[in-house]
Tab-separated table of C-alpha atoms and ligand atoms in Angstrom:
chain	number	residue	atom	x	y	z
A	1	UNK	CA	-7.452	1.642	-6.403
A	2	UNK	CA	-6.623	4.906	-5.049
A	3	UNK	CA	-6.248	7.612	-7.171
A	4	UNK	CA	-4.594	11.478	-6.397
A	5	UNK	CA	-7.255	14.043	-6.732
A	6	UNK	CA	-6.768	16.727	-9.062
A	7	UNK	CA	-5.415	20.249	-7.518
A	8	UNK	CA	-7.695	23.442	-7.838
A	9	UNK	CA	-5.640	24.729	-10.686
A	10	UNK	CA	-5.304	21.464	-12.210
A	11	UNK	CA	-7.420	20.139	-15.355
A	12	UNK	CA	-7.762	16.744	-16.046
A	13	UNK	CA	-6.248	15.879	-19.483
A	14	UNK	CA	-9.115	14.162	-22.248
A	15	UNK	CA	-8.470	11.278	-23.745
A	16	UNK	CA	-4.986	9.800	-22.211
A	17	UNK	CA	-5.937	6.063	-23.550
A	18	UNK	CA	-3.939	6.091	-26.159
A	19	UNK	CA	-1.174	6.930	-24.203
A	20	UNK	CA	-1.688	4.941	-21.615
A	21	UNK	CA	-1.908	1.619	-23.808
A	22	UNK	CA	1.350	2.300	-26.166
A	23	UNK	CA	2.760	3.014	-21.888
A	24	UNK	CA	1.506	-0.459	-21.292
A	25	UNK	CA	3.459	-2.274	-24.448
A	26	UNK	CA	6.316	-0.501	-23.374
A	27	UNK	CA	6.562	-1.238	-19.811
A	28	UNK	CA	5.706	-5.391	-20.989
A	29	UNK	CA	8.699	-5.005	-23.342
A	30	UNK	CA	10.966	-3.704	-20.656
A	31	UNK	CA	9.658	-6.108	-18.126
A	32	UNK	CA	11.024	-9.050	-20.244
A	33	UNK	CA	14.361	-7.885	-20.964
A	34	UNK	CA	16.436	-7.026	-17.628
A	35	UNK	CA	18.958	-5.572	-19.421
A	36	UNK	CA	16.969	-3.193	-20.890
A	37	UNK	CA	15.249	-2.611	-17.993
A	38	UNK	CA	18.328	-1.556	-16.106
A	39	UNK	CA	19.553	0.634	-18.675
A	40	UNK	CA	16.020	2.192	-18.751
A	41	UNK	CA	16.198	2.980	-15.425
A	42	UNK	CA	20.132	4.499	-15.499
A	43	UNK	CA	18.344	6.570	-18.197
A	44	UNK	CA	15.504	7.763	-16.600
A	45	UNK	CA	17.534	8.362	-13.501
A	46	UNK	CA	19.764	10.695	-14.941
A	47	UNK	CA	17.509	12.787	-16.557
A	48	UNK	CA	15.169	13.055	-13.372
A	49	UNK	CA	18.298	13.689	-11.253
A	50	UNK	CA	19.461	16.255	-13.832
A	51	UNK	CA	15.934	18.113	-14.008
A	52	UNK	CA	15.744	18.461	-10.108
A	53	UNK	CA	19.201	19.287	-9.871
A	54	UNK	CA	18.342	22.128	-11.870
A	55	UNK	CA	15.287	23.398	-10.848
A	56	UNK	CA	14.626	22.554	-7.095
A	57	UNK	CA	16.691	24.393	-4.565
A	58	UNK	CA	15.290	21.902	-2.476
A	59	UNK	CA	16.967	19.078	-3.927
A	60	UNK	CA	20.694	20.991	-4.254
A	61	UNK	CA	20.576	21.600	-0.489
A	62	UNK	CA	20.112	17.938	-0.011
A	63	UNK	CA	22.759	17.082	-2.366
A	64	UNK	CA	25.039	19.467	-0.940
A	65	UNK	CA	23.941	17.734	2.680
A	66	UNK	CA	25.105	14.586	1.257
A	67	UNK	CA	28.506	15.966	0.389
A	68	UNK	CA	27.657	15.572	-3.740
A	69	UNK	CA	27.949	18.536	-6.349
A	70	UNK	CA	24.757	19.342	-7.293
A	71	UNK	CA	26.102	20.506	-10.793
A	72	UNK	CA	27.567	16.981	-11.250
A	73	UNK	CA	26.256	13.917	-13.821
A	74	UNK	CA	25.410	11.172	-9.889
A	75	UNK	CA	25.265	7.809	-11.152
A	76	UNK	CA	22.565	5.467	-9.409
A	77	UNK	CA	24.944	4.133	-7.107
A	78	UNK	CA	26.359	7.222	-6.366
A	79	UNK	CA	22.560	8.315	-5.290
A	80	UNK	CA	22.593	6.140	-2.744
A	81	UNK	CA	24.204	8.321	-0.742
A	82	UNK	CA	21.643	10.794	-0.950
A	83	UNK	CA	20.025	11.734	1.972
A	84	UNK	CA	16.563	9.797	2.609
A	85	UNK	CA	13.736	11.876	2.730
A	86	UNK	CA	11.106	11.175	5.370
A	87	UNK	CA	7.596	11.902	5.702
A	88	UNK	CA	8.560	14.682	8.261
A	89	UNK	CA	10.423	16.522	5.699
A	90	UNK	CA	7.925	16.894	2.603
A	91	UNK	CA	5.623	17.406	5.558
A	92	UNK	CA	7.923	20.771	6.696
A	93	UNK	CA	9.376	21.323	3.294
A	94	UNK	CA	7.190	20.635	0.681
A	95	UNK	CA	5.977	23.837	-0.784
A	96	UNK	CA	10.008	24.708	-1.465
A	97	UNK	CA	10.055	20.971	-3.235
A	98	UNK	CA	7.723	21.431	-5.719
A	99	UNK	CA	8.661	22.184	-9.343
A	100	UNK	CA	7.155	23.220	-12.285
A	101	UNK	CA	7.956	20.272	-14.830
A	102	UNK	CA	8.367	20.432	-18.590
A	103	UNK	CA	5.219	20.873	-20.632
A	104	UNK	CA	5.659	16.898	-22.141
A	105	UNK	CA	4.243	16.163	-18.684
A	106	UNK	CA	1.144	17.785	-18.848
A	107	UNK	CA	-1.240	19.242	-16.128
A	108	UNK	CA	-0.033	19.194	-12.231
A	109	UNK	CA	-1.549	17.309	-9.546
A	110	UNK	CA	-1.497	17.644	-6.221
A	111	UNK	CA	-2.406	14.524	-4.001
A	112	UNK	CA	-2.655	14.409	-0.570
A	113	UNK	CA	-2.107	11.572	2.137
A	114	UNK	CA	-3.306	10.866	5.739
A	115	UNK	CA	0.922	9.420	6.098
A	116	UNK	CA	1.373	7.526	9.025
A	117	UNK	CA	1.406	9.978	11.683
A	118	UNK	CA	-1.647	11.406	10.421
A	119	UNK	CA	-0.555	14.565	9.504
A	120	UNK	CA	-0.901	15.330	5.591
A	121	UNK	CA	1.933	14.817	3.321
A	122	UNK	CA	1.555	16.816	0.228
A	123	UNK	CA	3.059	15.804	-3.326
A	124	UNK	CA	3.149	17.342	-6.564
A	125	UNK	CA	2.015	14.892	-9.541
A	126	UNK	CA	1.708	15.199	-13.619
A	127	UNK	CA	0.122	13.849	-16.349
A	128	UNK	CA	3.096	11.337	-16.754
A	129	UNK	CA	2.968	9.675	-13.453
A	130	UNK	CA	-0.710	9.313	-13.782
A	131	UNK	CA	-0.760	7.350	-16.883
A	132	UNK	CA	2.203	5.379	-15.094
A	133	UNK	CA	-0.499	4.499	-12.625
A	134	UNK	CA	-3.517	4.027	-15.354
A	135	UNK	CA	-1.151	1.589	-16.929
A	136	UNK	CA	-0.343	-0.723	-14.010
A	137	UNK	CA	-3.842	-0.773	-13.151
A	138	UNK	CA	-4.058	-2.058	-16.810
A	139	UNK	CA	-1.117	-4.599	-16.157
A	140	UNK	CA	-2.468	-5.839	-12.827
A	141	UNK	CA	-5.835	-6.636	-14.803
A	142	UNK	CA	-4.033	-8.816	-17.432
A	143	UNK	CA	-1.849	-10.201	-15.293
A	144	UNK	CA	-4.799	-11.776	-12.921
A	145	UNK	CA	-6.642	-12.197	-16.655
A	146	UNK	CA	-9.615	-10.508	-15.535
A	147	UNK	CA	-13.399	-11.493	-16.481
A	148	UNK	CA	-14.102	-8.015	-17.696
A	149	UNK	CA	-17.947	-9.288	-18.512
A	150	UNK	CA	-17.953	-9.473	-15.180
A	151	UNK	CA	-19.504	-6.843	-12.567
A	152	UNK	CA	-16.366	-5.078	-10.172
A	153	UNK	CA	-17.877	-3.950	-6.868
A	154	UNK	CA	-15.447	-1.448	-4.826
A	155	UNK	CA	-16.012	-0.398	-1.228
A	156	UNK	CA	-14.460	2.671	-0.543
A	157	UNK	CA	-13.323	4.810	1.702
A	158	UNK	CA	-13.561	8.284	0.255
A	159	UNK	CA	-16.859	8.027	-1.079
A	160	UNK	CA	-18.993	11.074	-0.890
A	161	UNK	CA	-22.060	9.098	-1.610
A	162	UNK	CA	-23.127	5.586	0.236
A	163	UNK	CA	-23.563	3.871	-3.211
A	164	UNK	CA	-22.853	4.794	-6.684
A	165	UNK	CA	-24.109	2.104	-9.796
A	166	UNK	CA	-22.011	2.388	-12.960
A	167	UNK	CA	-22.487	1.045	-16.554
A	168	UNK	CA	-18.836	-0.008	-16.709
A	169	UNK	CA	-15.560	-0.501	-14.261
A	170	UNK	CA	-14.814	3.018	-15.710
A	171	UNK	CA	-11.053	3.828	-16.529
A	172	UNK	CA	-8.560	2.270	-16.923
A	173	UNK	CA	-10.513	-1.202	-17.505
A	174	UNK	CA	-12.378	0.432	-20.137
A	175	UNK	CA	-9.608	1.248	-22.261
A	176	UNK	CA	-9.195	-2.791	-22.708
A	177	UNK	CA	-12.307	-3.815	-23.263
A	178	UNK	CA	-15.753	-3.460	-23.245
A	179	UNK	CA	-16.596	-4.164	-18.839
A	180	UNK	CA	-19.651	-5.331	-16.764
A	181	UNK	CA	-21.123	-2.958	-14.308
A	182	UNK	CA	-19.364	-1.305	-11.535
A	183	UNK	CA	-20.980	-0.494	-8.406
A	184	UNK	CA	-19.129	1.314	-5.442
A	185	UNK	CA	-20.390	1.508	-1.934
A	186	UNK	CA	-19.297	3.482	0.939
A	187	UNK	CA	-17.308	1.974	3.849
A	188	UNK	CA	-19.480	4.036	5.991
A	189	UNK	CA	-22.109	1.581	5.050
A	190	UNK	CA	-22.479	-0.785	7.749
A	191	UNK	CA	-20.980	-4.531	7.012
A	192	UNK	CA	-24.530	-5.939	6.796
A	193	UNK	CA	-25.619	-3.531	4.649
A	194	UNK	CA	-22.413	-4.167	2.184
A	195	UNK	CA	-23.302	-8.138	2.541
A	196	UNK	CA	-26.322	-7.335	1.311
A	197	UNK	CA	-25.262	-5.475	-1.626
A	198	UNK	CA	-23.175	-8.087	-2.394
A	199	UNK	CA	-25.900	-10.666	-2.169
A	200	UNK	CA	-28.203	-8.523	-4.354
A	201	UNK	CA	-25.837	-7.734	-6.713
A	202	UNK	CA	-23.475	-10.784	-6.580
A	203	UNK	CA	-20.127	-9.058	-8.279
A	204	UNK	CA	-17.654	-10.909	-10.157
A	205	UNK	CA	-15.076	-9.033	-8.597
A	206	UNK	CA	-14.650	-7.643	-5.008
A	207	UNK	CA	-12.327	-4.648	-4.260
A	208	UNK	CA	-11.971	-3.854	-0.648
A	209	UNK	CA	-9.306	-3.006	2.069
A	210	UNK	CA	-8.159	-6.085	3.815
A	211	UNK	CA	-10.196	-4.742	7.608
A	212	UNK	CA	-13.836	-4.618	5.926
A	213	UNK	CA	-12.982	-7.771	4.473
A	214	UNK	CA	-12.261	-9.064	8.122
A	215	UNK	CA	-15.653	-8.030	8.822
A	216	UNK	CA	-17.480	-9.391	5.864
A	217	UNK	CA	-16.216	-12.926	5.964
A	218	UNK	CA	-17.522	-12.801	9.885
A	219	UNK	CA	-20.921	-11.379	8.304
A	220	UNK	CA	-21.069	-14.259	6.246
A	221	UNK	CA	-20.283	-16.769	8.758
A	222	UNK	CA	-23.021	-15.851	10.561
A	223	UNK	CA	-25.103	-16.186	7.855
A	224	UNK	CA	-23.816	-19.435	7.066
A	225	UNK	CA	-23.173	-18.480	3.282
A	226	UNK	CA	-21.005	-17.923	0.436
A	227	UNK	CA	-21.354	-14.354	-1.950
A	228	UNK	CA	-21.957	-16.239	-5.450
A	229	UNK	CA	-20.412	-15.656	-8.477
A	230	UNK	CA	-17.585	-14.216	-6.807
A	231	UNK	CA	-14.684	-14.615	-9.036
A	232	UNK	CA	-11.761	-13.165	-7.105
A	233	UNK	CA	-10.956	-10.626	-4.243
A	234	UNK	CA	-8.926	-7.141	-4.828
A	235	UNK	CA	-7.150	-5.795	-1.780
A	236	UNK	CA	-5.540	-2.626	-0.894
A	237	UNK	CA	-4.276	-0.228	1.250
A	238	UNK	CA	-3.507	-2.359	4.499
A	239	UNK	CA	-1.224	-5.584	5.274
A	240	UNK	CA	-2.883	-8.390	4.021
A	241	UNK	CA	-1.761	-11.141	6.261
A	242	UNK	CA	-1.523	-15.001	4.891
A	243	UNK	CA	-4.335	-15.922	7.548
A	244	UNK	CA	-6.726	-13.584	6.034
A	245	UNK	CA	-5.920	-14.911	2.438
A	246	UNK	CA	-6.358	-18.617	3.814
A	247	UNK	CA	-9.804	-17.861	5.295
A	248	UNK	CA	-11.256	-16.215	1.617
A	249	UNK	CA	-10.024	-19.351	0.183
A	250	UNK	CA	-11.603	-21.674	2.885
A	251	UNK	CA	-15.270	-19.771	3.339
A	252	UNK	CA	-15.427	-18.586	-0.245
A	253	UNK	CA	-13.302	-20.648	-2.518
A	254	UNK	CA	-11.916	-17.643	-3.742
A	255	UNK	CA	-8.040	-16.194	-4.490
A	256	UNK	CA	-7.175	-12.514	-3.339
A	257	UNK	CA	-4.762	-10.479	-5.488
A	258	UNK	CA	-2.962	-7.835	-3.323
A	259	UNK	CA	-1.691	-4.684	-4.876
A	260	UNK	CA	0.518	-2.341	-2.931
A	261	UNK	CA	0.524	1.749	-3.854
A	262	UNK	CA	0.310	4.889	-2.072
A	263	UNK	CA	-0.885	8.509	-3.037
A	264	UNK	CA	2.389	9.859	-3.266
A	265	UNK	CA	4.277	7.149	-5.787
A	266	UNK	CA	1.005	5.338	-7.289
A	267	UNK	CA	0.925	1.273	-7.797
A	268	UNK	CA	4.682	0.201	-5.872
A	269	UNK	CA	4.292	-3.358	-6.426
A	270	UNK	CA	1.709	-5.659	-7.829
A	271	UNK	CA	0.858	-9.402	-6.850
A	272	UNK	CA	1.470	-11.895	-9.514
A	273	UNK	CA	-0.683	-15.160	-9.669
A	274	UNK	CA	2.505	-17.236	-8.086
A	275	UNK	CA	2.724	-14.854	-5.208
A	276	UNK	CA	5.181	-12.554	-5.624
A	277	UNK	CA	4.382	-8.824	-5.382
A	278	UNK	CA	6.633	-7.598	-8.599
A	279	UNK	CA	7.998	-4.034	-7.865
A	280	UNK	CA	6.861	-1.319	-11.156
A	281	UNK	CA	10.095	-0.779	-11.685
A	282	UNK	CA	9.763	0.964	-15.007
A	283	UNK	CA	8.650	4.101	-12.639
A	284	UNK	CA	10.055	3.598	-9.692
A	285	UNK	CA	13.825	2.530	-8.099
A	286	UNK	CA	12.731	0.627	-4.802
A	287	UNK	CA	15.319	0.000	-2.174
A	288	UNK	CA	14.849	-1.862	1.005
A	289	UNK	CA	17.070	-0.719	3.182
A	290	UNK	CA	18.639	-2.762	7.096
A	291	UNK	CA	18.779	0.183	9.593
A	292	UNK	CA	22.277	0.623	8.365
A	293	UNK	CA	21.024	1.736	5.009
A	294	UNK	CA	22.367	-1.028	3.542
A	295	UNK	CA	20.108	-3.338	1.454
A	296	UNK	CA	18.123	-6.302	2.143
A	297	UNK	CA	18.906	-9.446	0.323
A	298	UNK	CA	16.190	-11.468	-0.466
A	299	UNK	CA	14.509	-13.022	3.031
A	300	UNK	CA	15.545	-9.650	5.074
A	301	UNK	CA	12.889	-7.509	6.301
A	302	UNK	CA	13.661	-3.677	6.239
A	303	UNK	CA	12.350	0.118	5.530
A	304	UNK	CA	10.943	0.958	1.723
A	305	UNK	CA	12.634	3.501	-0.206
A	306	UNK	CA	11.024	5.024	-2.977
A	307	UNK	CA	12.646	7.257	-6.500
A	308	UNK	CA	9.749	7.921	-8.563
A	309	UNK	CA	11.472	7.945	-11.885
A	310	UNK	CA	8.760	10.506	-13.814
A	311	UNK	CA	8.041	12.314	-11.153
A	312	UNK	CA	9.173	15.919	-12.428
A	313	UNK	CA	7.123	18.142	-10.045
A	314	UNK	CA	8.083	16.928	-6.520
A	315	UNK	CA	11.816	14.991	-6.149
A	316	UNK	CA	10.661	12.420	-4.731
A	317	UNK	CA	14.201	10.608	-4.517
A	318	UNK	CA	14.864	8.645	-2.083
A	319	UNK	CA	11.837	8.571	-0.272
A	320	UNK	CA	11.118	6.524	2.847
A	321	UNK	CA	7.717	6.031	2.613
A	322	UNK	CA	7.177	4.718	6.302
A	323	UNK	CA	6.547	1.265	5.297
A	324	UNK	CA	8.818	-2.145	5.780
A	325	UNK	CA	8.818	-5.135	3.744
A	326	UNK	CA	10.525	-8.315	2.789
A	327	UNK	CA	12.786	-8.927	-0.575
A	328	UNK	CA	11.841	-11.374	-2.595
A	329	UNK	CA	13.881	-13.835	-4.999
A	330	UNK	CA	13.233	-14.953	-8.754
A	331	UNK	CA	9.661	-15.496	-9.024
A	332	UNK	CA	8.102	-18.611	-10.388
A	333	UNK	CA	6.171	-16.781	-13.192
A	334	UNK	CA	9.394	-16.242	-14.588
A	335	UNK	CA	8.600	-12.160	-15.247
A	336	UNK	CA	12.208	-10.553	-14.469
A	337	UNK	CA	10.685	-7.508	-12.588
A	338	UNK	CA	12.319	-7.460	-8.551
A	339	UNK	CA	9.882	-8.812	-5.879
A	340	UNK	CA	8.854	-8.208	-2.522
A	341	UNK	CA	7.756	-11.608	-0.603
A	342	UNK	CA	5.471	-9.498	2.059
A	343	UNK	CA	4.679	-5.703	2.378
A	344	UNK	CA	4.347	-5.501	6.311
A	345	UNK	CA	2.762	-2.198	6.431
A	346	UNK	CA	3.804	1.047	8.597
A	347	UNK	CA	7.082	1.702	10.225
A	348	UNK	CA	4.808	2.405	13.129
A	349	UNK	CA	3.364	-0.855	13.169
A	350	UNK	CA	6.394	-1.827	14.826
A	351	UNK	CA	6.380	-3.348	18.013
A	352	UNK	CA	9.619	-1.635	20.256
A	353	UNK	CA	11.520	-4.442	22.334
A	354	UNK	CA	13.155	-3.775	25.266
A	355	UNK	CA	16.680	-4.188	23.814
A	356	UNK	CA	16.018	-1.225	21.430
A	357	UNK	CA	14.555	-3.510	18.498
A	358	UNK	CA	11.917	-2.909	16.624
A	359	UNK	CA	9.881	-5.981	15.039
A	360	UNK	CA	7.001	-6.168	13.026
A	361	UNK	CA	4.980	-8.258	15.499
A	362	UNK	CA	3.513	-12.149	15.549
A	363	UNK	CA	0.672	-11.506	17.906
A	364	UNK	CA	-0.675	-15.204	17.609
A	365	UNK	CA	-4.613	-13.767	16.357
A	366	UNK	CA	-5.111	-17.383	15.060
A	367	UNK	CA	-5.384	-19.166	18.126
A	368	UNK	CA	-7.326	-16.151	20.014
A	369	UNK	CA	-10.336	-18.102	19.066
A	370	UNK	CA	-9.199	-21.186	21.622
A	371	UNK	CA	-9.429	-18.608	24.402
A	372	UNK	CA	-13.077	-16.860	23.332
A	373	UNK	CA	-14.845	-15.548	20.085
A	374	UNK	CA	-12.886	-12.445	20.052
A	375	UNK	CA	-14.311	-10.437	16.888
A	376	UNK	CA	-11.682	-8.041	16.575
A	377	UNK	CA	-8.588	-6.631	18.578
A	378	UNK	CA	-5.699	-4.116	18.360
A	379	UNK	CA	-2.412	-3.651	20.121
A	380	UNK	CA	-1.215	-0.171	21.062
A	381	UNK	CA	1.925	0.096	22.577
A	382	UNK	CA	2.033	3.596	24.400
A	383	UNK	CA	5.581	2.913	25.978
A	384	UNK	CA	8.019	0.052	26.211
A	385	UNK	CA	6.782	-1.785	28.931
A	386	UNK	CA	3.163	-0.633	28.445
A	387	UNK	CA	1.160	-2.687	25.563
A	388	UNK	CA	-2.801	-2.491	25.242
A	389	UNK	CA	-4.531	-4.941	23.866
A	390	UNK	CA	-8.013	-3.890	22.626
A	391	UNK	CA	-10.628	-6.457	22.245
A	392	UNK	CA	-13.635	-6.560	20.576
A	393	UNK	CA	-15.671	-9.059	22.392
A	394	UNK	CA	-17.220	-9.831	26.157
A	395	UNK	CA	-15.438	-9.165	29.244
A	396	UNK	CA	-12.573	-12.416	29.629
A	397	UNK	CA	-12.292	-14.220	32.678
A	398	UNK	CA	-8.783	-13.898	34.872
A	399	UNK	CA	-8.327	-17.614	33.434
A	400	UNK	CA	-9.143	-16.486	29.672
A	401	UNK	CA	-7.066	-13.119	29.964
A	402	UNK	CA	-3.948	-15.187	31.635
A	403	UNK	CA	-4.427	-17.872	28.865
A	404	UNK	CA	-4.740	-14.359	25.810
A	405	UNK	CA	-1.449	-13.220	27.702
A	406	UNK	CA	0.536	-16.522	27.052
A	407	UNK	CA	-0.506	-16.610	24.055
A	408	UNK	CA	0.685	-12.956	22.681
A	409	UNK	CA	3.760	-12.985	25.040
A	410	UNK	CA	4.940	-16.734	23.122
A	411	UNK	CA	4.011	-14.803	19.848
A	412	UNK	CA	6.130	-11.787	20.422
A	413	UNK	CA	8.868	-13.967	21.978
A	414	UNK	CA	9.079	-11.503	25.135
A	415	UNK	CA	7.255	-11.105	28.142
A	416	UNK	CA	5.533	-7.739	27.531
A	417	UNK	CA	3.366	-6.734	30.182
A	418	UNK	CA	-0.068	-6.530	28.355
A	419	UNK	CA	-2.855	-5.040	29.883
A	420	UNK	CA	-6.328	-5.806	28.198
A	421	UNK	CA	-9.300	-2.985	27.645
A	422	UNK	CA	-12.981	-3.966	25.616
A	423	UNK	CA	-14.531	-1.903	23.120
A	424	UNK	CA	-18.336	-3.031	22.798
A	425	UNK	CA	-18.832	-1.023	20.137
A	426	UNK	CA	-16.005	-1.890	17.494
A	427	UNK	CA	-12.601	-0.451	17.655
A	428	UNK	CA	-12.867	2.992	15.134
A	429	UNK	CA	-10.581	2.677	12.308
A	430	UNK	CA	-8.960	5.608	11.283
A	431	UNK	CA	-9.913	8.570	9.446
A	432	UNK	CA	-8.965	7.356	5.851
A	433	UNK	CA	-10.943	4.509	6.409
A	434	UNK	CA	-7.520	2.092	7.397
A	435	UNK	CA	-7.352	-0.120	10.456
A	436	UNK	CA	-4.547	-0.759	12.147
A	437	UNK	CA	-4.115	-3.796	14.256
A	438	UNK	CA	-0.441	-2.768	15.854
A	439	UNK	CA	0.729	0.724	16.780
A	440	UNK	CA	3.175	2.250	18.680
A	441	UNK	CA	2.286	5.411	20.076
A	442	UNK	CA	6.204	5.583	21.118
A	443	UNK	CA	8.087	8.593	19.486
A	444	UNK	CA	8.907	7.786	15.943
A	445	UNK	CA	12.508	6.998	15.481
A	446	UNK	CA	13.401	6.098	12.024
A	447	UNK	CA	14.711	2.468	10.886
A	448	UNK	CA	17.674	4.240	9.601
B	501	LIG	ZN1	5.607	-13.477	-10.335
């Protein structure tokens, strides 16, 4: 799971389990009782709107931009007139945003993201919001009633080291219980080097982002065989598509439990066992928003709006946090909390349409493998009617590239001109370690 770093000038607190675990019977309660839940929230909100309105200047002008007295008690759904705030402006703005928070929430943080366009958006945590995020890792354990005998082996991306070996999972898991081993491994590693780790150390648990899973399941094909012992797959940090879910289950026999969370906001929504990814909406107020900025009912598809409800340093209120996602109903596990059906991934992992629409694009990658064994691929569009589609495997025939075109073109319902390039040696991922399999290189105009 990804964690904010702590600042130069921050200290990291001892001992928060304590904390964190009475956080975690709280936020259990709350998620059982909507009522209380809602009028936790109202709470929260007012006090968080009535610190910022008080101490950021930043946060009065963009009241007083939204036509609202910044002196004034703003009910929730009077926030929702409040201005969003994009990427672009913490990006410009964020030094004047940050604020120094009551002592109660302890040392300041400041994390740091690639954000979608790659340039670094800046935020301001405390104490609070990281136990908020040491809790739901808790929840998200007990939830998916975790082995914790069991070894957890994590492939990451910001690993200094190629492999680290661990006594225990580390924190938060340890504050439950008494964990198996935890190993982490570089995703600089190459993917036959992280099979073999796997083979030689055969985890119980396997946390990875969704493209080096991609990439391991292919290792394994070609070795005809199955990691044992594997209990379960973690994901995070990219779209994980049903296909790729279906294919752990058929070549490993495994589940995958998604979680969704970002540097600036922490966990945003965890996946339950039925399937539902249940918004952490003790923390955080999460809209979803058509390009009207009104909101999605459940089965719409539309931009994710963030209020972090402790977050005291930086107001982030009404944050659009670049990605786009689908409401969900009631959820079969019967837990109250609001759902998201599918988290899509970046606002620039829209495909543009000729009409002006943007859609988060079918590109038909199942049934690539009729046409030839095509390892890997990506689509940049660089302008409307100019799409790339990168491939990762040998040069197509005229007859295999006209039978890839149909293919995409009856995915994306519209004849896009496609023009195909091949990358020998593996499409790069990007910087943080992400992968992107659809992006538009057209100039970012917001969903709303
Ligand atoms: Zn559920």
């Amino acid at each position: 799971m990804q964690r904010p770093e702590p600042s130069s000038t921050g200290t990291r607190p001892a001992g928060p389990g304590p904390k964190v675990l009475a956080l975690l019977d709280d936020i259990e309660r709350l998620a059982g009782h909507p009522q209380r839940l809602n009028d936790w929230q109202k709470d929260r909100w007012a006090s968080l709107h009535a610190h910022h309105a008080t101490h950021s200047a930043w946060y009065r002008d963009r009241l007083q931009q939204s036509c609202i007295a910044p002196d004034s008690p703003v009910s929730w759904d009077q926030a929702q007139r409040i201005k969003l705030v994009t990427r672009a402006d913490l990006q410009r703005e964020v030094d004047r945003a940050f604020v120094t928070p009551p002592q109660s929430h302890g040392a300041v943080y400041v994390t740091q993201t690639s954000g979608s366009t790659g340039e670094p958006v800046r935020v301001a945590r405390t104490e609070r919001c990281q136990q908020f995020w040491m809790a739901y890792g808790l929840r998200e354990h007990q939830w998916w009633n975790r082995d914790f005998s069991r070894s957890l082996f994590v492939i990451r991306a910001n690993l200094d080291t190629r492999f680290i070996a661990q006594k225990t999972w580390g924190s938060p898991a340890s504050l439950l219980a008494t964990t198996g081993a935890g190993y982490a491994a570089s995703m600089s590693l190459s993917t036959a080097e992280l099979a073999l780790l796997i083979e030689e150390l055969r985890p119980g648990y396997l946390l990875v982002y969704p493209n080096v899973l991609v990439a391991l399941l292919q290792q394994y094909q070609a070795w005809n065989k199955t990691p044992r012992g594997l209990l379960q797959v973690r994901t995070m940090g990219e779209t994980l598509g049903p296909g790729l879910r279906n294919q752990v289950r058929d070549d490993w026999g495994v589940e995958t439990a998604d979680t969704y969370s970002s540097q600036e906001a922490g966990v945003i929504a965890i996946e339950c066992p039925s399937g539902s990814y249940h918004v952490m909406a003790e923390n955080l107020i999460v809209e979803v928003l058509k390009p009207d900025g009104t909101p999605c009912a459940p089965g719409e598809t539309g931009e994710v709006v963030i209020t972090d409800l402790h977050n005291y340093a930086t107001p982030l209120i009404r944050y659009a946090i670049g990605d786009v996602a689908e409401v969900g109903g009631p959820c079969a596990c019967g837990r109250h909390l609001p759902t998201l059906t599918k988290i899509h991934g970046r606002v620039r992992n829209l495909i543009t349409y000729p009409d002006g629409s943007k859609r988060w694009p079918r590109v038909g990658f199942d049934r690539f493998r009729d046409v030839a064994p095509i390892t890997q691929y990506q689509v940049v569009q660089h302008a409307v009617d100019d799409v790339e589609v990168r491939l990762v495997c040998s040069p197509l025939s005229v007859q295999q590239e006209t039978a890839l075109n149909q293919i995409i073109c009856t995915a994306l319902e519209s004849p896009f001109p496609l023009r195909f390039t091949y990358w020998p040696g593996g499409i790069p991922r990007r910087s943080n370690g992400k992968y992107e399999e659809v992006i538009s290189l057209l100039k970012a105009v917001p969903l709303s």
